[in-house]
Amino acid sequence: MASQRVKLTVQDPDGERVVDLSSPNKVVWPTDDGKGITKAEYADYVQQVSGAFLTSTGHRPVSLERFRDGIEGEQFFSKNPPKGTPDYVESVMCTYNSGRRHPQIVLTRPSAIVWAVQMNTVVFHPWASLASDTDNPVELRIDLDPQPGTGIEQAVPAAIELREVLREAGLDPFIKTSGNRGLHVFSPIVPEWEFLTVRHAVIAAGRELERRMPDRVTTNWWKEERGERIFVDFNQANRDRTIAGAYSPRAKPNAPVSTPIHWDELDDIDPTRFTVRTVPTRLAEVGDPWATMQDSPGRIDTLLEWWDRDVENGLGELPFPPEFPKMPGEPPRVQPSKKVAGNWDENGERIDD
């Protein structure tokens, strides 16, 4: 009978650390070969990619998307360090949009990532800011999200054009697969602006991309208005709104990984090739395309000028996620097909409230 608990020796920067791994033979992901990827195999994966993982996903607040019995089981999130969290797993106090404050997990060493695997984490969702300054993002993130009827084939030309938009704004774009059907474009920035301001920069870039590709790209928040286009999900730029981190697996069969790539790899990109089983070899052979991403952060001044220009031309704030408090200048949070003009005032408030 297979052991139900093993001790893993993990190499940290300050020496070796032993981490217990329970249920090592539990299948986390089903696979096409029928064998499945086990918890032990996953723990081995995160150790192999820990350097690249920590470069882009470590040292910042992170939410853990956990599954008690593999990806087909119950799913839940952990932000607070759970009871019994070991002292080598760090945390930082974060302020949320509601004004609440509580500590959030921060991963700074390989053993902490293995601990997260032990806690049945599948997807790692890092903030865009570092633990040293949680209020000001160090990267501008743009999620290119294919809508029904579109896929990676349509996301690629949008990403290529977005690269040009960001370059014109003085930024250096980097790209990764989402681990699903989309693409994520990041640009490192100096941490001088808080989340709402960076969100405005993302909206400005998205609107410029939409102007250049109106039939293929949209910034419309309401699904009924998007059509078969690539959606620029500007709301992922909000505080406490996150997307899967670089080198994080996704909760999909075969364990696809959100993988940094070089721009010239887009020509024949097949995101399904990047999995827990293949990414370590890829890293060993081609290195980490994001290794130097934070070496030369840029500024968002030009994007903010575009934002101001659009505001002057009547393009103002866009809707926030439903769990957010009402934000200044925000349009009504009601889908267009259900909106009756007479029920709303000029400030976007219901008259009968």
CSV table of C-alpha atoms in Angstrom, one decimal:
chain,number,residue,atom,x,y,z
A,1,MET,CA,0.0,0.0,0.0
A,2,ALA,CA,1.4,3.4,-1.0
A,3,SER,CA,2.4,5.8,1.8
A,4,GLN,CA,-0.2,8.5,2.6
A,5,ARG,CA,2.5,11.0,3.8
A,6,VAL,CA,6.0,11.7,2.7
A,7,LYS,CA,8.7,14.1,3.7
A,8,LEU,CA,10.2,16.3,1.0
A,9,THR,CA,13.5,17.9,1.4
A,10,VAL,CA,13.3,21.3,-0.3
A,11,GLN,CA,16.3,23.5,-1.1
A,12,ASP,CA,15.7,27.1,0.1
A,13,PRO,CA,18.1,30.0,-0.2
A,14,ASP,CA,18.9,29.7,3.5
A,15,GLY,CA,19.3,25.9,3.5
A,16,GLU,CA,17.3,22.7,3.3
A,17,ARG,CA,13.8,22.5,4.7
A,18,VAL,CA,11.6,19.5,5.2
A,19,VAL,CA,8.0,19.8,4.1
A,20,ASP,CA,5.3,17.1,4.8
A,21,LEU,CA,3.2,16.1,1.8
A,22,SER,CA,0.1,14.2,2.5
A,23,SER,CA,-1.7,12.0,0.0
A,24,PRO,CA,1.2,12.1,-2.5
A,25,ASN,CA,-0.6,9.7,-4.9
A,26,LYS,CA,-3.8,11.6,-5.1
A,27,VAL,CA,-4.6,12.6,-8.7
A,28,VAL,CA,-4.9,16.4,-9.0
A,29,TRP,CA,-5.5,16.5,-12.7
A,30,PRO,CA,-6.9,13.9,-15.1
A,31,THR,CA,-4.9,13.5,-18.2
A,32,ASP,CA,-5.5,12.1,-21.7
A,33,ASP,CA,-3.2,9.2,-21.1
A,34,GLY,CA,-5.4,8.1,-18.2
A,35,LYS,CA,-2.6,8.1,-15.6
A,36,GLY,CA,-3.4,11.5,-14.1
A,37,ILE,CA,-1.0,14.0,-12.5
A,38,THR,CA,-0.5,13.4,-8.8
A,39,LYS,CA,0.1,15.7,-5.9
A,40,ALA,CA,3.7,14.3,-5.6
A,41,GLU,CA,4.3,15.1,-9.3
A,42,TYR,CA,3.0,18.6,-8.8
A,43,ALA,CA,5.2,19.1,-5.8
A,44,ASP,CA,8.2,18.1,-8.0
A,45,TYR,CA,7.0,20.5,-10.7
A,46,VAL,CA,6.9,23.6,-8.4
A,47,GLN,CA,10.4,22.8,-7.1
A,48,GLN,CA,11.8,22.6,-10.6
A,49,VAL,CA,10.3,26.0,-11.7
A,50,SER,CA,10.5,27.7,-8.3
A,51,GLY,CA,13.1,30.3,-9.5
A,52,ALA,CA,11.1,31.5,-12.4
A,53,PHE,CA,7.9,31.2,-10.4
A,54,LEU,CA,9.2,33.4,-7.6
A,55,THR,CA,10.5,36.0,-10.0
A,56,SER,CA,7.0,36.8,-11.3
A,57,THR,CA,4.6,35.5,-8.7
A,58,GLY,CA,6.6,35.6,-5.5
A,59,HIS,CA,7.2,38.4,-3.0
A,60,ARG,CA,3.7,39.8,-3.4
A,61,PRO,CA,0.2,39.1,-2.0
A,62,VAL,CA,-1.2,36.0,-3.5
A,63,SER,CA,-4.6,34.2,-3.3
A,64,LEU,CA,-4.5,30.4,-3.4
A,65,GLU,CA,-7.2,28.7,-5.4
A,66,ARG,CA,-7.5,25.3,-3.7
A,67,PHE,CA,-9.3,22.0,-4.5
A,68,ARG,CA,-9.8,19.5,-1.8
A,69,ASP,CA,-10.0,16.5,-4.1
A,70,GLY,CA,-8.3,17.5,-7.3
A,71,ILE,CA,-9.7,19.8,-9.9
A,72,GLU,CA,-13.0,17.9,-10.1
A,73,GLY,CA,-13.6,18.4,-6.4
A,74,GLU,CA,-14.7,21.4,-4.2
A,75,GLN,CA,-13.0,24.7,-5.0
A,76,PHE,CA,-12.3,27.6,-2.6
A,77,PHE,CA,-9.9,30.5,-2.1
A,78,SER,CA,-7.4,31.3,0.7
A,79,LYS,CA,-6.1,34.8,1.2
A,80,ASN,CA,-5.5,34.9,4.9
A,81,PRO,CA,-2.8,32.5,6.1
A,82,PRO,CA,-4.8,29.5,7.4
A,83,LYS,CA,-4.4,28.2,10.9
A,84,GLY,CA,-1.2,26.3,11.3
A,85,THR,CA,0.7,28.1,8.5
A,86,PRO,CA,4.4,27.5,9.1
A,87,ASP,CA,6.7,30.4,9.9
A,88,TYR,CA,8.5,30.1,6.5
A,89,VAL,CA,5.3,31.2,4.7
A,90,GLU,CA,5.2,35.0,5.0
A,91,SER,CA,2.3,37.4,4.9
A,92,VAL,CA,1.6,41.1,4.5
A,93,MET,CA,-1.3,43.3,5.7
A,94,CYS,CA,-3.5,44.4,2.7
A,95,THR,CA,-6.2,47.0,2.3
A,96,TYR,CA,-9.2,46.1,0.1
A,97,ASN,CA,-11.6,48.2,-1.8
A,98,SER,CA,-14.2,47.9,1.0
A,99,GLY,CA,-11.7,49.4,3.4
A,100,ARG,CA,-11.2,46.1,5.2
A,101,ARG,CA,-7.7,45.1,6.1
A,102,HIS,CA,-6.2,41.6,6.8
A,103,PRO,CA,-3.0,39.7,6.2
A,104,GLN,CA,-2.5,37.9,2.9
A,105,ILE,CA,-0.1,35.1,2.0
A,106,VAL,CA,3.3,36.0,0.4
A,107,LEU,CA,5.5,33.3,-1.1
A,108,THR,CA,9.2,34.0,-1.0
A,109,ARG,CA,11.0,30.6,-1.1
A,110,PRO,CA,10.5,27.2,-2.7
A,111,SER,CA,9.4,25.5,0.5
A,112,ALA,CA,6.5,27.9,0.7
A,113,ILE,CA,5.3,27.0,-2.8
A,114,VAL,CA,5.6,23.3,-1.8
A,115,TRP,CA,3.5,24.1,1.3
A,116,ALA,CA,0.9,25.7,-0.9
A,117,VAL,CA,0.8,22.4,-3.0
A,118,GLN,CA,0.4,20.5,0.3
A,119,MET,CA,-2.6,22.8,1.0
A,120,ASN,CA,-4.1,21.6,-2.3
A,121,THR,CA,-3.5,24.8,-4.2
A,122,VAL,CA,-3.9,24.5,-8.0
A,123,VAL,CA,-3.9,28.1,-9.2
A,124,PHE,CA,-1.8,30.9,-7.8
A,125,HIS,CA,-3.3,34.4,-8.2
A,126,PRO,CA,-0.7,37.1,-7.4
A,127,TRP,CA,-1.4,40.8,-7.0
A,128,ALA,CA,0.2,43.3,-9.4
A,129,SER,CA,2.0,44.9,-6.4
A,130,LEU,CA,4.8,43.7,-4.2
A,131,ALA,CA,4.6,43.0,-0.5
A,132,SER,CA,6.9,45.9,0.1
A,133,ASP,CA,4.3,48.3,-1.3
A,134,THR,CA,0.9,46.7,-1.7
A,135,ASP,CA,-0.8,49.9,-2.9
A,136,ASN,CA,1.2,50.7,-6.0
A,137,PRO,CA,1.4,48.1,-8.8
A,138,VAL,CA,4.8,47.2,-10.4
A,139,GLU,CA,3.2,46.0,-13.6
A,140,LEU,CA,0.4,47.0,-16.0
A,141,ARG,CA,-1.6,43.8,-16.8
A,142,ILE,CA,-3.9,43.4,-19.8
A,143,ASP,CA,-6.0,40.2,-20.1
A,144,LEU,CA,-7.0,39.4,-23.7
A,145,ASP,CA,-10.1,37.2,-23.1
A,146,PRO,CA,-11.6,35.4,-26.2
A,147,GLN,CA,-15.3,35.5,-26.3
A,148,PRO,CA,-17.6,32.7,-27.6
A,149,GLY,CA,-16.8,32.1,-31.3
A,150,THR,CA,-13.2,33.2,-30.8
A,151,GLY,CA,-10.0,31.6,-29.4
A,152,ILE,CA,-6.3,31.8,-29.4
A,153,GLU,CA,-6.1,32.4,-33.1
A,154,GLN,CA,-8.0,35.6,-32.7
A,155,ALA,CA,-6.1,36.6,-29.5
A,156,VAL,CA,-2.7,36.5,-31.3
A,157,PRO,CA,-3.2,39.4,-33.7
A,158,ALA,CA,-4.8,41.4,-30.9
A,159,ALA,CA,-1.7,40.8,-28.8
A,160,ILE,CA,0.6,41.8,-31.6
A,161,GLU,CA,-1.2,45.1,-32.1
A,162,LEU,CA,-1.4,45.7,-28.4
A,163,ARG,CA,2.4,45.3,-28.3
A,164,GLU,CA,2.7,48.2,-30.7
A,165,VAL,CA,0.2,50.3,-28.7
A,166,LEU,CA,2.2,49.9,-25.5
A,167,ARG,CA,5.5,50.5,-27.2
A,168,GLU,CA,4.1,53.8,-28.6
A,169,ALA,CA,3.2,54.6,-25.0
A,170,GLY,CA,6.8,54.1,-24.0
A,171,LEU,CA,6.3,50.7,-22.3
A,172,ASP,CA,8.1,47.3,-22.8
A,173,PRO,CA,5.4,44.5,-23.2
A,174,PHE,CA,5.9,40.9,-22.2
A,175,ILE,CA,3.5,38.1,-22.9
A,176,LYS,CA,2.3,34.8,-21.5
A,177,THR,CA,-0.4,32.2,-22.3
A,178,SER,CA,-3.3,32.3,-19.9
A,179,GLY,CA,-3.3,28.5,-19.5
A,180,ASN,CA,-6.6,28.5,-21.2
A,181,ARG,CA,-7.7,30.2,-24.5
A,182,GLY,CA,-6.4,33.7,-23.9
A,183,LEU,CA,-3.2,35.7,-23.6
A,184,HIS,CA,-1.9,38.0,-20.9
A,185,VAL,CA,0.2,41.1,-21.8
A,186,PHE,CA,2.3,42.7,-18.9
A,187,SER,CA,4.4,45.8,-18.9
A,188,PRO,CA,6.7,46.6,-15.9
A,189,ILE,CA,6.1,50.0,-14.4
A,190,VAL,CA,7.6,52.1,-11.7
A,191,PRO,CA,5.3,51.9,-8.6
A,192,GLU,CA,4.3,55.5,-8.5
A,193,TRP,CA,0.5,55.1,-9.2
A,194,GLU,CA,-2.2,53.3,-7.2
A,195,PHE,CA,-4.5,50.7,-8.6
A,196,LEU,CA,-7.3,53.0,-9.8
A,197,THR,CA,-4.9,55.1,-11.8
A,198,VAL,CA,-3.2,52.0,-13.4
A,199,ARG,CA,-6.7,50.8,-14.3
A,200,HIS,CA,-7.3,54.0,-16.2
A,201,ALA,CA,-4.0,53.4,-18.1
A,202,VAL,CA,-5.2,49.9,-19.0
A,203,ILE,CA,-8.5,51.3,-20.2
A,204,ALA,CA,-6.7,53.9,-22.3
A,205,ALA,CA,-4.6,51.1,-23.9
A,206,GLY,CA,-7.6,49.0,-24.4
A,207,ARG,CA,-9.6,51.8,-26.1
A,208,GLU,CA,-6.7,52.5,-28.4
A,209,LEU,CA,-6.4,48.9,-29.4
A,210,GLU,CA,-10.2,48.8,-29.9
A,211,ARG,CA,-10.0,51.8,-32.2
A,212,ARG,CA,-7.4,50.0,-34.3
A,213,MET,CA,-9.2,46.7,-34.4
A,214,PRO,CA,-12.9,47.6,-33.9
A,215,ASP,CA,-14.2,44.4,-35.5
A,216,ARG,CA,-11.9,42.1,-33.5
A,217,VAL,CA,-11.4,43.8,-30.1
A,218,THR,CA,-13.8,45.2,-27.5
A,219,THR,CA,-13.7,46.9,-24.1
A,220,ASN,CA,-17.5,46.4,-23.6
A,221,TRP,CA,-18.0,45.2,-20.0
A,222,TRP,CA,-21.4,43.7,-20.8
A,223,LYS,CA,-21.3,40.3,-22.5
A,224,GLU,CA,-24.3,41.0,-24.6
A,225,GLU,CA,-22.4,43.8,-26.3
A,226,ARG,CA,-19.1,42.0,-27.0
A,227,GLY,CA,-20.0,39.8,-29.9
A,228,GLU,CA,-17.3,37.5,-31.3
A,229,ARG,CA,-14.4,39.7,-30.3
A,230,ILE,CA,-11.5,39.6,-27.9
A,231,PHE,CA,-12.4,41.3,-24.7
A,232,VAL,CA,-9.8,43.6,-23.0
A,233,ASP,CA,-10.6,42.8,-19.4
A,234,PHE,CA,-9.7,46.1,-17.8
A,235,ASN,CA,-11.2,45.1,-14.5
A,236,GLN,CA,-8.3,42.7,-13.8
A,237,ALA,CA,-6.3,45.8,-13.1
A,238,ASN,CA,-8.3,46.6,-9.9
A,239,ARG,CA,-7.0,46.1,-6.4
A,240,ASP,CA,-7.6,42.5,-5.3
A,241,ARG,CA,-8.5,41.4,-8.8
A,242,THR,CA,-6.0,38.9,-10.0
A,243,ILE,CA,-5.2,36.5,-12.9
A,244,ALA,CA,-3.3,33.3,-12.9
A,245,GLY,CA,0.4,33.9,-12.2
A,246,ALA,CA,3.2,33.0,-14.5
A,247,TYR,CA,4.1,29.3,-14.2
A,248,SER,CA,0.9,28.6,-12.3
A,249,PRO,CA,-1.1,25.6,-13.5
A,250,ARG,CA,-4.8,26.0,-14.3
A,251,ALA,CA,-7.7,23.9,-13.1
A,252,LYS,CA,-8.1,22.2,-16.5
A,253,PRO,CA,-7.5,18.6,-17.6
A,254,ASN,CA,-3.8,17.8,-18.4
A,255,ALA,CA,-2.6,20.6,-16.1
A,256,PRO,CA,-2.0,23.5,-18.6
A,257,VAL,CA,0.3,26.2,-17.3
A,258,SER,CA,0.2,29.9,-17.7
A,259,THR,CA,3.5,30.2,-19.5
A,260,PRO,CA,5.7,33.2,-20.4
A,261,ILE,CA,6.7,33.1,-24.0
A,262,HIS,CA,8.9,35.1,-26.4
A,263,TRP,CA,6.9,37.3,-28.9
A,264,ASP,CA,8.3,35.4,-31.9
A,265,GLU,CA,6.7,32.2,-30.5
A,266,LEU,CA,3.2,33.6,-31.2
A,267,ASP,CA,3.4,32.6,-34.8
A,268,ASP,CA,2.6,28.9,-34.1
A,269,ILE,CA,1.5,29.1,-30.5
A,270,ASP,CA,-0.3,26.1,-29.0
A,271,PRO,CA,-1.0,26.7,-25.3
A,272,THR,CA,-1.9,23.1,-24.7
A,273,ARG,CA,1.8,22.2,-25.1
A,274,PHE,CA,2.7,24.0,-21.9
A,275,THR,CA,1.8,21.7,-19.0
A,276,VAL,CA,3.1,20.7,-15.6
A,277,ARG,CA,4.9,17.8,-17.4
A,278,THR,CA,6.5,19.9,-20.2
A,279,VAL,CA,7.3,23.3,-18.7
A,280,PRO,CA,10.3,22.2,-16.6
A,281,THR,CA,12.0,20.9,-19.8
A,282,ARG,CA,11.1,24.1,-21.6
A,283,LEU,CA,12.6,26.2,-18.9
A,284,ALA,CA,15.8,24.2,-19.0
A,285,GLU,CA,16.1,24.6,-22.7
A,286,VAL,CA,14.9,28.2,-23.5
A,287,GLY,CA,15.1,29.8,-20.1
A,288,ASP,CA,12.6,32.2,-18.6
A,289,PRO,CA,11.3,34.8,-21.1
A,290,TRP,CA,10.3,37.0,-18.1
A,291,ALA,CA,13.6,36.8,-16.2
A,292,THR,CA,14.5,40.4,-16.9
A,293,MET,CA,11.0,41.9,-16.9
A,294,GLN,CA,11.4,44.1,-13.9
A,295,ASP,CA,14.9,45.3,-14.8
A,296,SER,CA,13.7,48.4,-16.7
A,297,PRO,CA,10.2,49.5,-15.5
A,298,GLY,CA,8.4,52.1,-17.6
A,299,ARG,CA,6.0,54.9,-16.9
A,300,ILE,CA,2.3,55.3,-17.7
A,301,ASP,CA,2.3,59.0,-18.3
A,302,THR,CA,1.4,58.7,-22.0
A,303,LEU,CA,-1.4,56.3,-21.3
A,304,LEU,CA,-2.8,58.6,-18.7
A,305,GLU,CA,-2.6,61.5,-21.3
A,306,TRP,CA,-4.7,59.2,-23.6
A,307,TRP,CA,-7.1,58.6,-20.7
A,308,ASP,CA,-7.5,62.3,-20.1
A,309,ARG,CA,-8.0,62.9,-23.9
A,310,ASP,CA,-10.7,60.2,-24.0
A,311,VAL,CA,-12.4,61.7,-21.0
A,312,GLU,CA,-12.5,65.1,-22.7
A,313,ASN,CA,-14.0,63.4,-25.7
A,314,GLY,CA,-16.8,61.9,-23.6
A,315,LEU,CA,-15.3,58.5,-22.8
A,316,GLY,CA,-15.2,58.3,-19.1
A,317,GLU,CA,-15.2,55.6,-16.4
A,318,LEU,CA,-16.2,52.1,-17.2
A,319,PRO,CA,-18.2,49.7,-14.9
A,320,PHE,CA,-16.5,48.0,-11.9
A,321,PRO,CA,-17.0,44.4,-10.8
A,322,PRO,CA,-20.3,43.9,-8.9
A,323,GLU,CA,-18.6,43.3,-5.6
A,324,PHE,CA,-17.0,46.7,-5.6
A,325,PRO,CA,-18.5,49.7,-3.8
A,326,LYS,CA,-20.0,52.4,-6.1
A,327,MET,CA,-17.1,54.2,-7.6
A,328,PRO,CA,-16.9,57.9,-8.7
A,329,GLY,CA,-18.0,58.5,-12.2
A,330,GLU,CA,-19.0,54.9,-12.7
A,331,PRO,CA,-21.9,54.3,-15.2
A,332,PRO,CA,-25.0,52.3,-14.0
A,333,ARG,CA,-24.3,48.7,-13.1
A,334,VAL,CA,-27.1,47.3,-15.2
A,335,GLN,CA,-26.8,45.5,-18.5
A,336,PRO,CA,-28.0,47.6,-21.4
A,337,SER,CA,-30.9,45.3,-22.4
A,338,LYS,CA,-32.4,45.7,-18.9
A,339,LYS,CA,-31.8,49.5,-18.5
A,340,VAL,CA,-34.9,51.8,-18.7
A,341,ALA,CA,-33.5,55.3,-19.2
A,342,GLY,CA,-36.3,56.9,-17.1
A,343,ASN,CA,-35.2,54.9,-14.0
A,344,TRP,CA,-31.7,56.4,-13.9
A,345,ASP,CA,-30.4,60.0,-13.1
A,346,GLU,CA,-27.4,61.7,-14.7
A,347,ASN,CA,-25.2,60.3,-11.9
A,348,GLY,CA,-26.0,56.7,-12.7
A,349,GLU,CA,-28.2,56.2,-9.6
A,350,ARG,CA,-31.6,54.5,-9.7
A,351,ILE,CA,-34.3,57.2,-9.2
A,352,ASP,CA,-36.4,54.8,-7.1
A,353,ASP,CA,-33.5,53.9,-4.7
